Coordinates of C-alpha atoms in Angstrom, one line a residue:
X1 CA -68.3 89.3 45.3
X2 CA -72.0 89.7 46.1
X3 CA -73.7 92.2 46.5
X4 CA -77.5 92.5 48.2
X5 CA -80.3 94.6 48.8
X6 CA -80.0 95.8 52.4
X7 CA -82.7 97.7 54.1
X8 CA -80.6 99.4 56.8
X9 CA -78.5 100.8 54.0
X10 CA -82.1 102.3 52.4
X11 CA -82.8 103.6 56.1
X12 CA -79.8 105.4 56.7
X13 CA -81.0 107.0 53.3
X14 CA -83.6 108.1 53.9
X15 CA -82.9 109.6 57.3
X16 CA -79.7 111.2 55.6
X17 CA -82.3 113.3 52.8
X18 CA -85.0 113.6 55.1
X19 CA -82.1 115.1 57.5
X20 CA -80.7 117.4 54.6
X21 CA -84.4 118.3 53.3
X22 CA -85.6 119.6 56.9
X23 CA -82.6 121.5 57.0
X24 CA -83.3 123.6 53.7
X25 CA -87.0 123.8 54.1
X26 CA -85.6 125.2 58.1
X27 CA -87.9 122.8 59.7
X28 CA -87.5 123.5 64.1
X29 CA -86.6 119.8 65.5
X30 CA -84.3 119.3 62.6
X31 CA -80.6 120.2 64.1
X32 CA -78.5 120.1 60.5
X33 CA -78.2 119.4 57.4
X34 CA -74.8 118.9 57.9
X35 CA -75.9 115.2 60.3
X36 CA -77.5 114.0 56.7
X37 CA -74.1 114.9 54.5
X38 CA -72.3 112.7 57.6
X39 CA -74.7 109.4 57.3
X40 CA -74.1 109.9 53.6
X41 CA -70.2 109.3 54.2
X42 CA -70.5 106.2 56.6
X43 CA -72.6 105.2 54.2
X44 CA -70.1 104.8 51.8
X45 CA -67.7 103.9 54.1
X46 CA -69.9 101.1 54.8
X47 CA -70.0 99.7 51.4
X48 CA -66.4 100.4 50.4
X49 CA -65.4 98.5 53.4
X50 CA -67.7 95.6 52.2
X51 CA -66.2 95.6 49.1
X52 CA -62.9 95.4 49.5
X53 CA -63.0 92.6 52.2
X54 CA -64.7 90.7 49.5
X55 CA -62.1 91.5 46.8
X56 CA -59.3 90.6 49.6
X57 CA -61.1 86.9 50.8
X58 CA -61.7 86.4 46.7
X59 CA -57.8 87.7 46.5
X60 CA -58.6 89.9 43.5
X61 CA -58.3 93.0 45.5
X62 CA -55.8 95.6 43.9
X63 CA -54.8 99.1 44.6
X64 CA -54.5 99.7 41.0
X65 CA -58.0 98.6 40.5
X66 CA -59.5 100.6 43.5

């Protein structure tokens, strides 16, 4: 498995704090904090999903491991 630097994976970060941030600090055009907490989990939906399709082409993916 490989893993790589990925830029739209930093982006989605930052928008995700910047989202949760605004929120706190009650900034008006920010809608929710709550918008930032749900990028964070496709996020790691994202990258869990990566991983395991690698582990399963490799076919060293196990349940027991995970």
């Amino acid at each position: 498995m490989t893993s790589g630097y990925r830029e739209d994976i930093d982006g989605l970060r930052a928008l995700a704090v910047l989202s949760v941030i605004g929120f706190h600090f009650e900034a008006p055009r920010v809608f929710g904090g709550f918008v930032g907490i749900d990028i964070f989990f496709v996020i790691s939906g994202i990258l869990i999903t990566g991983i395991i399709q690698a582990e399963i082409r490799e076919g060293s993916f196990s349940f027991a491991r995970f």
